[in-house]
mmCIF file with all atom_site columns, C-alpha atoms in Angstrom:
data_model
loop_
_atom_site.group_PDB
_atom_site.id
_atom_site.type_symbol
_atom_site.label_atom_id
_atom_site.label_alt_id
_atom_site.label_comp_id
_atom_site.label_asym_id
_atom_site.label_entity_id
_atom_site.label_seq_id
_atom_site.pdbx_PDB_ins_code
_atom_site.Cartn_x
_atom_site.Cartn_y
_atom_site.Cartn_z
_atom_site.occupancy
_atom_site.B_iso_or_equiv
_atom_site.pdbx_formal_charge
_atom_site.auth_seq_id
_atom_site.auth_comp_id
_atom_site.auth_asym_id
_atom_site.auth_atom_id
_atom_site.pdbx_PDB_model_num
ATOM 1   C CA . UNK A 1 1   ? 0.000   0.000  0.000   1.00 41.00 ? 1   UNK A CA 1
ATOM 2   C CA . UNK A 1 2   ? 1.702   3.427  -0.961  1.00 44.00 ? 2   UNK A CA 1
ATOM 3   C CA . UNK A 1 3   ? 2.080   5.912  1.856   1.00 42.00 ? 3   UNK A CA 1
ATOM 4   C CA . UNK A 1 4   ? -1.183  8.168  0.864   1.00 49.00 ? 4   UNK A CA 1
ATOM 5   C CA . UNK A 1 5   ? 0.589   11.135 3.490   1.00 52.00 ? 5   UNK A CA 1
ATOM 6   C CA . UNK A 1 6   ? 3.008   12.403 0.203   1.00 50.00 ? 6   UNK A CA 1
ATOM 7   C CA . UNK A 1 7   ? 6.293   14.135 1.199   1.00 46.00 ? 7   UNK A CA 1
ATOM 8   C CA . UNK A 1 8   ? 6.829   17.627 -0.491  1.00 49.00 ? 8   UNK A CA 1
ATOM 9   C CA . UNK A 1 9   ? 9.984   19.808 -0.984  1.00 43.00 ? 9   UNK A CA 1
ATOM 10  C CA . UNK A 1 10  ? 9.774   23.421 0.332   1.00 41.00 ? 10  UNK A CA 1
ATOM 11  C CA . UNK A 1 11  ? 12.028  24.976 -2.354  1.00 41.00 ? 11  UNK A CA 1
ATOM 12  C CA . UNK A 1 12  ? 12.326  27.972 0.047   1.00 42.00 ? 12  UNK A CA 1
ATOM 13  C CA . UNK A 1 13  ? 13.167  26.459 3.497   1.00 42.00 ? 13  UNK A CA 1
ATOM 14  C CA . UNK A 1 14  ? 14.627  23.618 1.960   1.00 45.00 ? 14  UNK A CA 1
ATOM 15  C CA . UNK A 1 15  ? 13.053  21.044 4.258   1.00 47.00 ? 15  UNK A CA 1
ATOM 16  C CA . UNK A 1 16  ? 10.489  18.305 3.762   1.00 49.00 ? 16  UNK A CA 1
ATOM 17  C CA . UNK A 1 17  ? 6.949   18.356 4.813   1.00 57.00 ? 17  UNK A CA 1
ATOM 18  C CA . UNK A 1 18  ? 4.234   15.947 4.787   1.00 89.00 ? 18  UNK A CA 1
ATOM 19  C CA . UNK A 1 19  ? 0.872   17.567 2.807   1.00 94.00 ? 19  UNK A CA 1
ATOM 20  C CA . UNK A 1 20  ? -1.768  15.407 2.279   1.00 96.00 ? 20  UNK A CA 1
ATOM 21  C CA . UNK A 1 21  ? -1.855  16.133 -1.748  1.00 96.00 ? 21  UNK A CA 1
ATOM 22  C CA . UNK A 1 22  ? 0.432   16.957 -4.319  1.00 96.00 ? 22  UNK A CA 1
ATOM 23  C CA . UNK A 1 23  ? 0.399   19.307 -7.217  1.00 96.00 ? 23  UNK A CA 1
ATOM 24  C CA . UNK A 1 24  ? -0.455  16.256 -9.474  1.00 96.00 ? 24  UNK A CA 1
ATOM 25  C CA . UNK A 1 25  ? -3.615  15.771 -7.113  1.00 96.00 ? 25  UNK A CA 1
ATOM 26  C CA . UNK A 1 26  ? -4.796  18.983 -7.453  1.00 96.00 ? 26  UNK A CA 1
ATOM 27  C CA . UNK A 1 27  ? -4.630  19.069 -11.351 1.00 96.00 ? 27  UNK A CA 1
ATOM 28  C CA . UNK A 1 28  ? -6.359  15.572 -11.642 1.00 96.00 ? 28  UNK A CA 1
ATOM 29  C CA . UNK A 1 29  ? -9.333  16.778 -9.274  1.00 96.00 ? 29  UNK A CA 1
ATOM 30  C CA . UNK A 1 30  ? -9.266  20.507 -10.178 1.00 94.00 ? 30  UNK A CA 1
ATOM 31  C CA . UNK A 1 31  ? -7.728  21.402 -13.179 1.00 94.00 ? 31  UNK A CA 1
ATOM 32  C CA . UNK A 1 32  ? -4.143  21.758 -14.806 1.00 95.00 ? 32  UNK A CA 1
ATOM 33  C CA . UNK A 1 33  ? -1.934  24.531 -13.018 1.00 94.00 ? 33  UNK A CA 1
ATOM 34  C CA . UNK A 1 34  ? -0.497  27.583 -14.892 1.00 93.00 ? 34  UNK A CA 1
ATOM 35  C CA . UNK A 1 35  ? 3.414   27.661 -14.220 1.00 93.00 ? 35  UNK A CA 1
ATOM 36  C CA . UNK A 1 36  ? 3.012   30.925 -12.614 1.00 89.00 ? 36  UNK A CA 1
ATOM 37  C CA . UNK A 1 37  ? 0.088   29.290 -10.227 1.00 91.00 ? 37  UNK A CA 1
ATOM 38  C CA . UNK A 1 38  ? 2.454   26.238 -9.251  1.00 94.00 ? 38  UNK A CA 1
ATOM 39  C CA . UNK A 1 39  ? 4.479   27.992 -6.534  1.00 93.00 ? 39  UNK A CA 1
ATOM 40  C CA . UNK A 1 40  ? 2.049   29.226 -4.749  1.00 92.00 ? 40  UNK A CA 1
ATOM 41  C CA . UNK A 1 41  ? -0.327  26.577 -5.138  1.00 94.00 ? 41  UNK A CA 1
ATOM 42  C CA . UNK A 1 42  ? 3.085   24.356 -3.621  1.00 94.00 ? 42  UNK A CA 1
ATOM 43  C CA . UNK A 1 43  ? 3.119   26.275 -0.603  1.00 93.00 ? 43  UNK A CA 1
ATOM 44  C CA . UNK A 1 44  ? -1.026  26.428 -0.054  1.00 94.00 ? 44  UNK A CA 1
ATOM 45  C CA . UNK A 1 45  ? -0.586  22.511 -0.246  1.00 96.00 ? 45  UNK A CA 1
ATOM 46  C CA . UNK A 1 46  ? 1.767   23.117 3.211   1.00 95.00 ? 46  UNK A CA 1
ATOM 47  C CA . UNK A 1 47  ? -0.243  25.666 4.586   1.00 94.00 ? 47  UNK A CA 1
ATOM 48  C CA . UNK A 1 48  ? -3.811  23.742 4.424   1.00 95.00 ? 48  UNK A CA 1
ATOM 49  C CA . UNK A 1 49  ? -2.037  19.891 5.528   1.00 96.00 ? 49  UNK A CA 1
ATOM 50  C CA . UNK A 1 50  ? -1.018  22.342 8.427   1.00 95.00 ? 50  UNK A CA 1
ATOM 51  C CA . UNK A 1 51  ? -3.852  24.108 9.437   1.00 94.00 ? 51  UNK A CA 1
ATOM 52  C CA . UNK A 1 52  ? -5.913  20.470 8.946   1.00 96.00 ? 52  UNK A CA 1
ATOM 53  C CA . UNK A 1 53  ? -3.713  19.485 11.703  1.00 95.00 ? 53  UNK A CA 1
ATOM 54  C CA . UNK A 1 54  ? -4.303  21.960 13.905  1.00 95.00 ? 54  UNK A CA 1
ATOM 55  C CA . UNK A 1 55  ? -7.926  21.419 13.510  1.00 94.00 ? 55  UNK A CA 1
ATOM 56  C CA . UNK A 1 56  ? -7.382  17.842 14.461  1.00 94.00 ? 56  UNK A CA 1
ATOM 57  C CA . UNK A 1 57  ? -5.690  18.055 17.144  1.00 94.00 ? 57  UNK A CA 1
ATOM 58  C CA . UNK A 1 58  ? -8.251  21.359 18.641  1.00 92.00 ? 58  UNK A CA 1
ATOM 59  C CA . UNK A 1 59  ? -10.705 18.244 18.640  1.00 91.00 ? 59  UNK A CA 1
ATOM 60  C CA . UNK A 1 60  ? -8.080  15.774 20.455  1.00 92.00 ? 60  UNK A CA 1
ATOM 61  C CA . UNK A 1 61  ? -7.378  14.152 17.123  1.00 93.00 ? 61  UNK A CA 1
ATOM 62  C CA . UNK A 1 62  ? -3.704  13.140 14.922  1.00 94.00 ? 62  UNK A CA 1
ATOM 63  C CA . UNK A 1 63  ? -4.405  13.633 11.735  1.00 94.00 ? 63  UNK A CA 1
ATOM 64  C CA . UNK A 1 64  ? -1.440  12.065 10.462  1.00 94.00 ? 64  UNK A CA 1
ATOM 65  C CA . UNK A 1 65  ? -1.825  8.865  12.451  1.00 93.00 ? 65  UNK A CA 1
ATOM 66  C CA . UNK A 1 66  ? -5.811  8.679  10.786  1.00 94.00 ? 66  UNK A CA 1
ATOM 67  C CA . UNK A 1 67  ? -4.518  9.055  7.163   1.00 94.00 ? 67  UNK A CA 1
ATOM 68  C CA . UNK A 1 68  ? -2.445  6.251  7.767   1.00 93.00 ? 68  UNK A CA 1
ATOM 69  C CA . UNK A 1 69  ? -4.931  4.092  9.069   1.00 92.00 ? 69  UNK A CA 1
ATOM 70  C CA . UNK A 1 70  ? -7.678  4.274  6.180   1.00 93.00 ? 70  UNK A CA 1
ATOM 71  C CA . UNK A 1 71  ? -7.232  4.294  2.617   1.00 94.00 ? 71  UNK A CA 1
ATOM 72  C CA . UNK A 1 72  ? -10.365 6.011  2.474   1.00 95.00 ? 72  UNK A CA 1
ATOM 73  C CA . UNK A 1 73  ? -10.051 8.604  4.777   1.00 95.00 ? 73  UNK A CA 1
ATOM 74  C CA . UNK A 1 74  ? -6.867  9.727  3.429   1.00 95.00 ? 74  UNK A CA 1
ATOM 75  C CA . UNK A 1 75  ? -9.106  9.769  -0.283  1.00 95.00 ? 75  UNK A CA 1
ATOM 76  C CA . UNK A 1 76  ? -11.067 12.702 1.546   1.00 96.00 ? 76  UNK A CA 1
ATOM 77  C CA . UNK A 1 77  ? -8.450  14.555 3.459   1.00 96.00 ? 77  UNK A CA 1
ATOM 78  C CA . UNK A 1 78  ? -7.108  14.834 -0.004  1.00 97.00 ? 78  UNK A CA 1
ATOM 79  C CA . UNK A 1 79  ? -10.165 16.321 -1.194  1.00 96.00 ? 79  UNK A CA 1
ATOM 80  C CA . UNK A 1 80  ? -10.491 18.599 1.104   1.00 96.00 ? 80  UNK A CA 1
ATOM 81  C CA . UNK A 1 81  ? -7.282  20.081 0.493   1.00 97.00 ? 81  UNK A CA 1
ATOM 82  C CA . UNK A 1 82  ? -7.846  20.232 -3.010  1.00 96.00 ? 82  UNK A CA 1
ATOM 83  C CA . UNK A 1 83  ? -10.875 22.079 -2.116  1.00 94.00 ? 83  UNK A CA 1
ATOM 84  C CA . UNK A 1 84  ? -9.344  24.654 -0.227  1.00 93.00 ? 84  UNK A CA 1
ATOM 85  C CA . UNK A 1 85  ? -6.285  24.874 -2.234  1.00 93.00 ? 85  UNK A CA 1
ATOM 86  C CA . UNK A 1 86  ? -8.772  25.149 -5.452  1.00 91.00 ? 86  UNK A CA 1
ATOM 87  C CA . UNK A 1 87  ? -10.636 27.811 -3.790  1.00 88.00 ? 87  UNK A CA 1
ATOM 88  C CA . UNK A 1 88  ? -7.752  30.148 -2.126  1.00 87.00 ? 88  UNK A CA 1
ATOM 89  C CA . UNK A 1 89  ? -6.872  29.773 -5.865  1.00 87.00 ? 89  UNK A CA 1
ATOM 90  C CA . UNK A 1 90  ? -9.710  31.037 -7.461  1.00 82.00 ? 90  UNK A CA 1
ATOM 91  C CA . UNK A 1 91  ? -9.335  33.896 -5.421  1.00 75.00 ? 91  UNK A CA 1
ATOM 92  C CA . UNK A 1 92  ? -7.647  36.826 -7.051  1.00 61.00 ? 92  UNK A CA 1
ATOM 93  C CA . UNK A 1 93  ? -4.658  38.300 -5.681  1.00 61.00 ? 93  UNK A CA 1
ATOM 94  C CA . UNK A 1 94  ? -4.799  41.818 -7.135  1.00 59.00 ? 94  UNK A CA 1
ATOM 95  C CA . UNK A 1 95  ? -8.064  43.066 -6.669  1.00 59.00 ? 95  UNK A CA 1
ATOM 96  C CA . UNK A 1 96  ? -10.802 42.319 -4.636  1.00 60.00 ? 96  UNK A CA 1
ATOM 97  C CA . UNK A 1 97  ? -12.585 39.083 -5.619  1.00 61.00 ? 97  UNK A CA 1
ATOM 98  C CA . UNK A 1 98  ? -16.437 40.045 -5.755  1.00 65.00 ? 98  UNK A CA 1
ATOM 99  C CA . UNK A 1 99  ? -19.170 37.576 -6.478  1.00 67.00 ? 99  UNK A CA 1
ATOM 100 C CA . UNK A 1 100 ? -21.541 40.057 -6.918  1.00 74.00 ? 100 UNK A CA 1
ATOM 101 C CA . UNK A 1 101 ? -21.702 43.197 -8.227  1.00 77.00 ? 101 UNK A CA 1
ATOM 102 C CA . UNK A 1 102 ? -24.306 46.111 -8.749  1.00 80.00 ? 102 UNK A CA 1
ATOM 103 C CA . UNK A 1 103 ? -23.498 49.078 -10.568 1.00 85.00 ? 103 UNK A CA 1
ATOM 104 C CA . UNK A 1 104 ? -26.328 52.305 -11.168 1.00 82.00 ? 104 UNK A CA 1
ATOM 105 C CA . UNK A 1 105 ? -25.812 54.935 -13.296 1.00 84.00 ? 105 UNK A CA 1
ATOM 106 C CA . UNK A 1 106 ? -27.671 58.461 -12.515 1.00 83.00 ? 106 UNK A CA 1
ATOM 107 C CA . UNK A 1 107 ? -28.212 57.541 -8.815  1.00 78.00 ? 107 UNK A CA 1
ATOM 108 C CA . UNK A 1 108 ? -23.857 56.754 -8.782  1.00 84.00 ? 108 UNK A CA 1
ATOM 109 C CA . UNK A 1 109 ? -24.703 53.827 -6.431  1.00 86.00 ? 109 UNK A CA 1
ATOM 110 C CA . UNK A 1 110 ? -22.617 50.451 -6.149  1.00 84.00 ? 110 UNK A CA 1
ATOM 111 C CA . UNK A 1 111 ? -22.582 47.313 -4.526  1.00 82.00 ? 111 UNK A CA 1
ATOM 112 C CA . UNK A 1 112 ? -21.223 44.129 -4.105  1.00 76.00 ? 112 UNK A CA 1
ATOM 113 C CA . UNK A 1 113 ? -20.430 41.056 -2.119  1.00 72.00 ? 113 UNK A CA 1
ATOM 114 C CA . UNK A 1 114 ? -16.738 40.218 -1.585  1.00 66.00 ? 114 UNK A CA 1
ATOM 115 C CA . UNK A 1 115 ? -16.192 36.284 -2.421  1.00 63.00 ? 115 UNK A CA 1
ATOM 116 C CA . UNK A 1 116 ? -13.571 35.735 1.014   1.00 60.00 ? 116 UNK A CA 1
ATOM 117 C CA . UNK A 1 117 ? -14.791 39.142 3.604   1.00 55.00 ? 117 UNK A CA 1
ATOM 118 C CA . UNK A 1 118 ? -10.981 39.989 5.069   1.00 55.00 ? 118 UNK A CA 1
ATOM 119 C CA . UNK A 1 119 ? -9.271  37.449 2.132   1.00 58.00 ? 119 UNK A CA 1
ATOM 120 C CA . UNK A 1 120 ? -7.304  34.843 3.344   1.00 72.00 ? 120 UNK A CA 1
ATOM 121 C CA . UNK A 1 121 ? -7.472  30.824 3.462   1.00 81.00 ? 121 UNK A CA 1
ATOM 122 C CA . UNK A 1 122 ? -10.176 29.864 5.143   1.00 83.00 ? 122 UNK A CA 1
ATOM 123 C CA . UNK A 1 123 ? -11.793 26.574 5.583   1.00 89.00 ? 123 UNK A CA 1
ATOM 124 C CA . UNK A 1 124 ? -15.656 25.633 5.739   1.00 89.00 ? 124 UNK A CA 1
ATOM 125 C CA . UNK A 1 125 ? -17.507 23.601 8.818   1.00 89.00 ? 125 UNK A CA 1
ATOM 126 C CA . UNK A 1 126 ? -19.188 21.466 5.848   1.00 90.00 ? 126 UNK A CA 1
ATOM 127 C CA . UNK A 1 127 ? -15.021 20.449 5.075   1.00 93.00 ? 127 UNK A CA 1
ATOM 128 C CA . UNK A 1 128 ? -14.246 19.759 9.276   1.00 93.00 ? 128 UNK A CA 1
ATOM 129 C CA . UNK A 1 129 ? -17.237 17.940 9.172   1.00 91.00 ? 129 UNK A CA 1
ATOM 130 C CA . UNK A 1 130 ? -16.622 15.351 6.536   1.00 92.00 ? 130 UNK A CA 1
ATOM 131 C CA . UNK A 1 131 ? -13.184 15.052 8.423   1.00 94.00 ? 131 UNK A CA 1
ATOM 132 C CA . UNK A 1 132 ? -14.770 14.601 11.296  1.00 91.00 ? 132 UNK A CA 1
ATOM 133 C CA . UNK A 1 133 ? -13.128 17.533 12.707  1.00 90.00 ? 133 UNK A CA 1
ATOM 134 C CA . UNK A 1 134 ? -16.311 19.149 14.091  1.00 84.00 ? 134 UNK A CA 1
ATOM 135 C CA . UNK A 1 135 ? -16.991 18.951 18.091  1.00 67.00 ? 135 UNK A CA 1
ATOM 136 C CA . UNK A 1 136 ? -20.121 17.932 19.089  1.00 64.00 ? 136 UNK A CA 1
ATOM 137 C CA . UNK A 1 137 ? -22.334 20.334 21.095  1.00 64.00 ? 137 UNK A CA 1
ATOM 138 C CA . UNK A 1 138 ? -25.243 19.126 23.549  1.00 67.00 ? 138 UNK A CA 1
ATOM 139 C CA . UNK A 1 139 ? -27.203 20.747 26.542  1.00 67.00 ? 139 UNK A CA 1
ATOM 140 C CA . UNK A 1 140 ? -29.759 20.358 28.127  1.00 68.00 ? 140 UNK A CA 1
ATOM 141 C CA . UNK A 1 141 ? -32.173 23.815 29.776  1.00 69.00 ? 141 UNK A CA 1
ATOM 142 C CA . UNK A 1 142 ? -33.917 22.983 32.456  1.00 68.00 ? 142 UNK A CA 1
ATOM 143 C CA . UNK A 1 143 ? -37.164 25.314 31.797  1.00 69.00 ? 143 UNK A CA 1
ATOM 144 C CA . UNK A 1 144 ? -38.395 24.274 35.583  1.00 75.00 ? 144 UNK A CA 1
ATOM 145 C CA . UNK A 1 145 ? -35.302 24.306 37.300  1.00 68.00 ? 145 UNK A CA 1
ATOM 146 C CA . UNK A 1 146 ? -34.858 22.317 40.808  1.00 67.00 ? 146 UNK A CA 1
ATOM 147 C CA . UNK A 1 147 ? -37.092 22.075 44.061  1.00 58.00 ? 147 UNK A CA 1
#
């Protein structure tokens, strides 16, 4: 069974770190990469294996240790990634990325919805979720309260 965590080589620290997809990953289940997209798309790889970690271990959880143990699970980790890595993509790094915009003409009025408020990576509850990343939340209100 080949190792599904795949090692990658920072070009810029020079090290080796463990992201849970490659380059070749992300063209397969996104789309093939620009050369000028490539670098950064490298590094994003790093960035959102690393934050998924952090989420997994907020929730008590390795990460690492799960990929390992399910052929499966590793399949959606490397989704997810993809996902995020697709997305931070799409996002445009020299002007605001809207996904909406109004525009009047006599009353000089516009509008519109920014696609990431604040930019950024970020990654959805729907993604922790199929990770199993989420924390469960239960309570109980006692409406009477105790005698």
């Amino acid at each position: 069974m080949k190792n599904p965590v795949s090692p990658q080589r920072n070009q810029a620290r020079g090290d080796t770190v463990k992201t849970f997809a490659t380059i070749e990953d992300l063209e397969i289940l996104w789309r093939p990469l620009k050369e000028s997209e490539k670098a950064r798309a490298c590094a994003l790889l790093e960035t959102v294996s690393d934050s998924l970690r952090v989420e997994a271990q907020k929730v008590g959880k390795e990460l690492d240790i799960m990929v390992t143990g399910s052929v499966s699970y590793a399949s959606v980790v490397k989704s997810v990634v993809v996902d995020v890595v697709a997305r931070t993509l799409m996002t445009s790094t020299d002007q605001e990325p809207m996904t909406q915009t109004t525009e009047s003409a006599l009353g000089y009025s516009w509008s519109g919805s920014y696609l990431v408020p604040g930019g950024g990576l970020f990654i959805k509850n729907s993604e922790l979720s199929r990770l199993g990343l989420r924390k469960q939340r239960y309570g109980v209100i006692d409406f009477y309260g105790k005698d």
